[in-house]
Coordinates of C-alpha atoms in Angstrom, one line a residue:
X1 CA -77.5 -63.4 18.5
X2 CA -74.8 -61.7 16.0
X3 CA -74.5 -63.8 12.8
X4 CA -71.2 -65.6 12.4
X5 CA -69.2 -65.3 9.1
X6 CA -69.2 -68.6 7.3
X7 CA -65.7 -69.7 6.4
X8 CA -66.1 -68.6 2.5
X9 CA -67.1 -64.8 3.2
X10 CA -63.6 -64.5 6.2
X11 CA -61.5 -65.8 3.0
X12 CA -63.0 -63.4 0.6
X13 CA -62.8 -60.4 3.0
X14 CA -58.7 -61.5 4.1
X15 CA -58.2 -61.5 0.1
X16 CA -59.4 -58.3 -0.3
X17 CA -57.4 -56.8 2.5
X18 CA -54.3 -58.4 1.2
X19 CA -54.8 -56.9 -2.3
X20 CA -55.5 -53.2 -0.6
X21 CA -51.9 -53.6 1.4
X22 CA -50.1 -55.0 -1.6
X23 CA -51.5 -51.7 -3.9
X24 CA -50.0 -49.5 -1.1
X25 CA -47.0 -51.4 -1.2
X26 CA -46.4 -50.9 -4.6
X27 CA -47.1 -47.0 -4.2
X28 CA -44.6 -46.7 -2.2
X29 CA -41.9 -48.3 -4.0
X30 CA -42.8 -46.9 -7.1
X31 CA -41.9 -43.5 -5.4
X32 CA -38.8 -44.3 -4.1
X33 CA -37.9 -46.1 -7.3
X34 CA -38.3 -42.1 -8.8
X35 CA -37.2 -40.4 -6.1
X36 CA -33.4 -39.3 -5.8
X37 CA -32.1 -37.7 -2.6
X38 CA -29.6 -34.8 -3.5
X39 CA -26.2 -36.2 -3.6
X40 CA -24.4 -34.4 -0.9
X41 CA -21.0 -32.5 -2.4
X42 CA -17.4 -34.0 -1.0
X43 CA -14.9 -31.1 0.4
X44 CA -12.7 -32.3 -2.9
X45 CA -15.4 -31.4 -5.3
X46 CA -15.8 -27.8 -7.1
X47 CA -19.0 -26.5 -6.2
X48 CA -20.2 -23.5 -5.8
X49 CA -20.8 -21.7 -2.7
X50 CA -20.9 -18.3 -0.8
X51 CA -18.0 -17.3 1.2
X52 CA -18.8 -14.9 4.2
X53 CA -16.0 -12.5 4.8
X54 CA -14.8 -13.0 8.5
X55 CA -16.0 -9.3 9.7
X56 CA -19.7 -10.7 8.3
X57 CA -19.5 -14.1 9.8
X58 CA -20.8 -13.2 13.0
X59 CA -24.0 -11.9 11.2
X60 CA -24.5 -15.5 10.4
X61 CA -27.3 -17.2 11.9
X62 CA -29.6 -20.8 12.0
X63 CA -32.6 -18.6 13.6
X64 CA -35.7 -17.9 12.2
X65 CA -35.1 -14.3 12.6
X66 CA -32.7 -13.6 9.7
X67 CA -29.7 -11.3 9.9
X68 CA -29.8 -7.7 8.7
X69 CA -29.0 -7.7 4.8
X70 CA -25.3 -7.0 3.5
X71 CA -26.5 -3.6 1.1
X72 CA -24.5 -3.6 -2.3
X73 CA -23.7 -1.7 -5.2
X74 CA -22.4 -4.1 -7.4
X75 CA -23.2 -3.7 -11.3
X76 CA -25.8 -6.2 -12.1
X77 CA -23.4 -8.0 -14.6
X78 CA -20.9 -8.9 -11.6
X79 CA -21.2 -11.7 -8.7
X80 CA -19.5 -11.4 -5.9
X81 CA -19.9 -15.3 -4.9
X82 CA -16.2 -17.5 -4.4
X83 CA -16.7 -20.9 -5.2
X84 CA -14.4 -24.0 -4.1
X85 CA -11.1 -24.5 -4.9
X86 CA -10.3 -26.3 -8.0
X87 CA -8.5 -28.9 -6.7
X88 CA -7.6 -30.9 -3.4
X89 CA -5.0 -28.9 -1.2
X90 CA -1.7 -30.2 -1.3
X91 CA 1.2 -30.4 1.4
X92 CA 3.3 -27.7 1.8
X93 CA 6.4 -28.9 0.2
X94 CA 9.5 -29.2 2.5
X95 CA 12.0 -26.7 0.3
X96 CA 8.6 -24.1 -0.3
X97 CA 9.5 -20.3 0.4
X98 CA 7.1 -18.8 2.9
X99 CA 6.2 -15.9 1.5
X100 CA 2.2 -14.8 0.6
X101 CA 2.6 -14.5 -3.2
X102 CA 1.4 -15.6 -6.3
X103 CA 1.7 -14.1 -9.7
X104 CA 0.6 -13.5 -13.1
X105 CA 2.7 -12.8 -16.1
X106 CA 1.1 -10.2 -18.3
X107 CA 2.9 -9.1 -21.1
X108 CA 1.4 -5.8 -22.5
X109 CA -1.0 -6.5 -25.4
X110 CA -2.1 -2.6 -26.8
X111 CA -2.3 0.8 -26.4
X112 CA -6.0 2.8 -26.5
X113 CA -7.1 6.2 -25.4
X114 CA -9.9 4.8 -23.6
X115 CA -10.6 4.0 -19.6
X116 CA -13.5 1.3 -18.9
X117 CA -13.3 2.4 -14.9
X118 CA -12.9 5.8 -15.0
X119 CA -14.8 7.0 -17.9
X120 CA -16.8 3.6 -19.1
X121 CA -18.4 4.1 -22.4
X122 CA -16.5 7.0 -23.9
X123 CA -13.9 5.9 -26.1
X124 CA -11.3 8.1 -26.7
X125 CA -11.5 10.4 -23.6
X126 CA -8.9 9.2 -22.0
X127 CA -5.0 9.9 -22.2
X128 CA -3.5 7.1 -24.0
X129 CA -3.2 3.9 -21.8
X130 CA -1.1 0.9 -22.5
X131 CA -3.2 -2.7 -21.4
X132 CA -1.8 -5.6 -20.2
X133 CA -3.9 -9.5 -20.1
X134 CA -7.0 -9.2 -21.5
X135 CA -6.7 -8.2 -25.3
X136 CA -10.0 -7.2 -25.7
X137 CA -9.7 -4.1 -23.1
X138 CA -11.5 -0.8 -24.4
X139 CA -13.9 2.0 -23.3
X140 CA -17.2 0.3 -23.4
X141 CA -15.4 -3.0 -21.2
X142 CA -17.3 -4.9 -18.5
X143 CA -17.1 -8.1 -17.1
X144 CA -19.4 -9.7 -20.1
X145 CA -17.2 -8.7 -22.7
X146 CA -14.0 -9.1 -20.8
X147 CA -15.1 -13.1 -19.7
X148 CA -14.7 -13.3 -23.7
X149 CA -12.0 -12.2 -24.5
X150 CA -8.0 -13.8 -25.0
X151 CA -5.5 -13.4 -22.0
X152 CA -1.6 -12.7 -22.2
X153 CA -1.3 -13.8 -19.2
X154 CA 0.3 -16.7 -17.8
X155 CA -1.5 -18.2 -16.5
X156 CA -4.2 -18.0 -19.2
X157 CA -7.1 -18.3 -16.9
X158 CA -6.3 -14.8 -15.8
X159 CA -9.1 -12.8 -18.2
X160 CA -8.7 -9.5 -15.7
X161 CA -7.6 -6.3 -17.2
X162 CA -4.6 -4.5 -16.1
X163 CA -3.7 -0.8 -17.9
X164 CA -1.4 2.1 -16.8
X165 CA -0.5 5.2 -18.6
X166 CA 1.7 5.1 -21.4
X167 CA 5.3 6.1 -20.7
X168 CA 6.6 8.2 -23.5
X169 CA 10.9 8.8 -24.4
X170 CA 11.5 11.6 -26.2
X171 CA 8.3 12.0 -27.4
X172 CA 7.7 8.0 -28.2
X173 CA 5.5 5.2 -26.7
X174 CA 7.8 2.7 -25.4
X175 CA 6.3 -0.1 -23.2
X176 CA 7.5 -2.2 -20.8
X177 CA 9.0 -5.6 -21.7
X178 CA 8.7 -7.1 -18.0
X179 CA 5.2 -7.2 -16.5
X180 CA 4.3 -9.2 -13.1
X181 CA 1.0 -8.9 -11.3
X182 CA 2.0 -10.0 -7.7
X183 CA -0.7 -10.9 -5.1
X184 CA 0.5 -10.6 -1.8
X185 CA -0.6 -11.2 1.5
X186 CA 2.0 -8.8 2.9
X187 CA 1.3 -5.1 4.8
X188 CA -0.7 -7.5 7.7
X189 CA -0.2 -9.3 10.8
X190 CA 0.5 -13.2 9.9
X191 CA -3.3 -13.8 11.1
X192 CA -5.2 -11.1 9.1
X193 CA -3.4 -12.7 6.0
X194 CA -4.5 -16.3 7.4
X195 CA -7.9 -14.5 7.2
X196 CA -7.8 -12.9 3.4
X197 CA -10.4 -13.7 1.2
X198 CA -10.4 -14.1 -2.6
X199 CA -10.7 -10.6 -4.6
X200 CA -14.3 -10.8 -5.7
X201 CA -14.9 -11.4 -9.3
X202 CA -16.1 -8.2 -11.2
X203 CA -13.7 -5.9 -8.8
X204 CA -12.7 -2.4 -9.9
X205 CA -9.6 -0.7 -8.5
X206 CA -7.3 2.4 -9.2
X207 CA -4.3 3.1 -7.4
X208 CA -2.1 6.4 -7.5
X209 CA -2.8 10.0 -8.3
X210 CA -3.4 10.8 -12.2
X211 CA -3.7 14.1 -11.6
X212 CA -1.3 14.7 -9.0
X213 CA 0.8 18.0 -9.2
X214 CA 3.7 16.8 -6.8
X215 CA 4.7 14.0 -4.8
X216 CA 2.6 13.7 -2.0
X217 CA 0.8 11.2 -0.1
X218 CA -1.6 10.2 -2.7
X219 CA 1.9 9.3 -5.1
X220 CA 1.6 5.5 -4.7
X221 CA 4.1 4.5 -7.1
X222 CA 7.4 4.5 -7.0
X223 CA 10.6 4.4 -9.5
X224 CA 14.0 2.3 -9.0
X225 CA 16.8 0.8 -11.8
X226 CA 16.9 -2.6 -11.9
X227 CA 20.6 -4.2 -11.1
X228 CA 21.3 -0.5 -10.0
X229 CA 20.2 -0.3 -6.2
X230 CA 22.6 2.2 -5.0
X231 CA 20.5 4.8 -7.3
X232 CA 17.8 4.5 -4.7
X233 CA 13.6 4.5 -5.3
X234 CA 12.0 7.4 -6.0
X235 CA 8.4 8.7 -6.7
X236 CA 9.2 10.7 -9.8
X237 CA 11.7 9.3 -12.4
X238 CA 15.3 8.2 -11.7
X239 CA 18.6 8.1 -13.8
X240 CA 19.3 4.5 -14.4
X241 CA 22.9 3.7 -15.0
X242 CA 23.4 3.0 -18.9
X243 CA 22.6 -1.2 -19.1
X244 CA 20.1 -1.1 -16.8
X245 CA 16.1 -0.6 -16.7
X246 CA 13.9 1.7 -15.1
X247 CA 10.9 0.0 -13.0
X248 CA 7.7 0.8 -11.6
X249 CA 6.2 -0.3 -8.7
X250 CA 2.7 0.2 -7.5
X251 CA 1.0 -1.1 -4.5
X252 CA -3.0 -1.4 -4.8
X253 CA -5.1 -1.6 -1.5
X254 CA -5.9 -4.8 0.1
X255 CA -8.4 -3.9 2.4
X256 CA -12.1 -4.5 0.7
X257 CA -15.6 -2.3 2.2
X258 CA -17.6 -5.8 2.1
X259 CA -19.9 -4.9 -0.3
X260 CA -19.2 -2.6 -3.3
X261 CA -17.2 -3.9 -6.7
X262 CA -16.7 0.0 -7.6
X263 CA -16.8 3.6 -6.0
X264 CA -18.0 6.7 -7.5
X265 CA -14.2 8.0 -6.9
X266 CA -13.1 4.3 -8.0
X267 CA -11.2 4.6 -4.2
X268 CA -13.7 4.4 -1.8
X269 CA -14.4 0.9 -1.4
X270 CA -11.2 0.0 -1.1
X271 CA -8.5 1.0 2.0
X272 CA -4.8 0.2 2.8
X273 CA -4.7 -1.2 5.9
X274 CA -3.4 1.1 9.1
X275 CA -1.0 -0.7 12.0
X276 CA -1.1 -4.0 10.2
X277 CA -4.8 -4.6 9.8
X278 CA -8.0 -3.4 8.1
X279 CA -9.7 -0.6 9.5
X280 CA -13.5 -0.9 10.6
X281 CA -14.4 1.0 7.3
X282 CA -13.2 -1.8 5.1
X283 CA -12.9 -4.9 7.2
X284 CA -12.5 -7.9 4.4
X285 CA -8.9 -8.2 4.0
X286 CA -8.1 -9.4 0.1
X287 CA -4.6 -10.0 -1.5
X288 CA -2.3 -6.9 -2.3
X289 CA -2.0 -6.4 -5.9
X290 CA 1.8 -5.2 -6.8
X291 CA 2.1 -4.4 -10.5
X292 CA 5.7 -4.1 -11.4
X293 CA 6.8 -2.9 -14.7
X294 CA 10.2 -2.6 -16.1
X295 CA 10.9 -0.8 -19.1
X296 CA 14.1 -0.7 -21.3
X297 CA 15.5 3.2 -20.9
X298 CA 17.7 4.4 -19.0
X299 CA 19.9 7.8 -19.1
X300 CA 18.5 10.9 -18.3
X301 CA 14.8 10.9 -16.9
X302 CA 14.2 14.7 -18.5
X303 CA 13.7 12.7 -21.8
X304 CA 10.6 10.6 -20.2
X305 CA 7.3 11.8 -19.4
X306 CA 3.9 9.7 -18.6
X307 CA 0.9 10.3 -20.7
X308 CA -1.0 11.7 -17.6
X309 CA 2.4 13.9 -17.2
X310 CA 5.4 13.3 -15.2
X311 CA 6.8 10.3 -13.1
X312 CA 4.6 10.9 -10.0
X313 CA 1.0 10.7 -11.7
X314 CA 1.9 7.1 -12.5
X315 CA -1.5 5.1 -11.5
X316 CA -2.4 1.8 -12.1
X317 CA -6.3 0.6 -12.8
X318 CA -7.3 -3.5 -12.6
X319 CA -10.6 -4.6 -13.7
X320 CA -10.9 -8.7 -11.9
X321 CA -12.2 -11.2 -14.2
X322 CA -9.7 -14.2 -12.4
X323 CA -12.5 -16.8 -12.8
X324 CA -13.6 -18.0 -9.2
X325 CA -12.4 -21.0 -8.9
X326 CA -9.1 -20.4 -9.7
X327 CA -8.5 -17.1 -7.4
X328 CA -10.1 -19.2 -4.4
X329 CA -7.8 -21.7 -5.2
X330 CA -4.4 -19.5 -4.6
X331 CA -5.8 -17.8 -1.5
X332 CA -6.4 -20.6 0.0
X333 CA -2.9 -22.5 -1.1
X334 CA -0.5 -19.3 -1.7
X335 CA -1.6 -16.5 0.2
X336 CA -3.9 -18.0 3.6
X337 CA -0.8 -20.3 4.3
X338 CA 1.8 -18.0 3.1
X339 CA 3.4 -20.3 0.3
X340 CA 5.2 -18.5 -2.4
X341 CA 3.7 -19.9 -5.7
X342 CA 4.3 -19.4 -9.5
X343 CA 1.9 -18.6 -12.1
X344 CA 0.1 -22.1 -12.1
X345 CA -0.9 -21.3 -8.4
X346 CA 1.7 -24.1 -6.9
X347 CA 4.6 -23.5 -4.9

């Protein structure tokens, strides 16, 4: 017959129990007393985050088998990651104009012989160029130095580099004494600009034909008097009436390849888009950059000539160092819902 337990050995054995559960206990309180989950981000808060361009999104997948890689090229000092807007998004105001546009003011801050694009690294080379925005533009330029360096532009948080060449009057520099930088989300149906993403940070672009022998198709800029319509445009230079101003317009392309931040031709990766949307080639749509200069002459145009030679070799090259943030912020408030803002990125 099995020996029963007396009454003092049950007590000592439910003691012991009770001090093994109340060890555990204590284990597991003490993690959770140094255990924090991750606090999960609101939609209001600036974080950052990848933004998949809507040609790739279809690539995107919860499966265990992961999607094919996107291949890029981009120069190892660049990122091509948007992040979240600065700030909340605000109503459209009743009175706003709807137009896709915002803008920077870049007044021109100095004149080098030097081209960070087209021939990085040799100072010098270059026919003279005149820079607009970041004053710290030269040959040996890339987005490191250029995140450094002081902005004309208003707003201020534009750090990108702007530069054409330098227009010459009778044999002088003269630069221009209006200089906007508008980003437009015109040239597309109404739902590829709903669809535009932010111009990635560390982009390269030239647009126009430096070494263009006449006007042809590859002239992308055009020439016009200011006050003085009835002279008409033009893509070499026009007689202005005396108390006007000669302009400059350029148009850059706004259709992006997905993947590259610079070309060997410093064209490739980028397209203008064909019956209102991007081709297949270059499928991320990205705001239009229209750099418009205005310079004080007018009179006869035989007395004005272009570094890179006449009016029709006019080309325009932009280096993007907009920081994230704030270029996320105006696509998503100026140019996705086709608000017409100023400089501070409001309407």
């Amino acid at each position: 017959m099995p020996l029963v337990p007396s009454s003092r050995v049950r007590r000592r054995v439910w003691i012991a129990a009770l001090a093994v559960a109340g060890v555990a206990a204590s284990a597991v309180t003490a993690n959770a007393m140094f255990f924090t989950p991750p606090a999960i981000p609101h939609a209001d808060q600036a974080f950052s985050t990848t933004v998949v361009p809507p040609s790739l999104a279809s690539t995107t997948t919860t499966s265990t088998a992961a999607a094919p890689a996107v291949t890029s090229s981009a120069p190892a000092e660049t990122t091509q990651a948007a992040v979240a807007p600065v700030r909340p998004q605000e109503p459209i105001p009743p009175n706003a104009v709807r137009v896709a546009e915002f803008v920077a003011e870049c007044p021109f801050t100095h004149r080098l012989p030097d081209d960070p694009i087209v021939l990085p690294n040799l100072p010098g080379a270059s026919h003279m160029h005149s820079f607009f925005g970041n004053d710290s533009t030269n040959a040996r330029s890339d987005v490191g130095s250029l995140e450094k360096g002081r902005s004309s532009c208003n707003p201020k948080a534009d750090l990108s580099s702007y530069w054409v060449p330098t227009l010459l009057v009778d044999g002088q520099p003269v630069e221009p004494t209006g200089t906007t930088f508008y980003y437009l989300g015109e040239g597309v149906r109404d739902d590829v600009t709903a669809r535009i993403q932010p111009l990635p940070h560390g982009l390269r672009i030239v647009a126009g034909n430096a070494k263009a022998t006449a006007p042809d198709g590859s002239t992308m800029s055009r020439w016009s008097c200011l006050h003085a319509g009835h002279v008409g445009a033009s893509k070499d230079f026009v007689n202005c009436p005396s108390g006007t101003m000669m302009e400059s317009y350029l148009d850059f392309p706004q259709c992006w390849n997905g993947k590259d931040l610079d070309s060997a031709d410093h064209k490739s990766h980028m397209a203008y888009p064909v019956n209102a949307e991007c081709p297949a080639t270059h499928p991320v749509p990205v705001p239009k950059l229209r750099q418009v200069l205005r310079y004080p002459v007018s009179g006869d145009p035989a007395r004005f000539k272009l570094s890179s030679g006449p009016g029709f070799t006019m080309h325009g090259d932009f280096f993007n160092v907009w920081p994230e943030a704030e270029m996320a912020q105006r696509v998503r408030d100026c140019i996705n819902r086709i608000v017409k803002c100023g400089p501070d990125g409001r309407p």
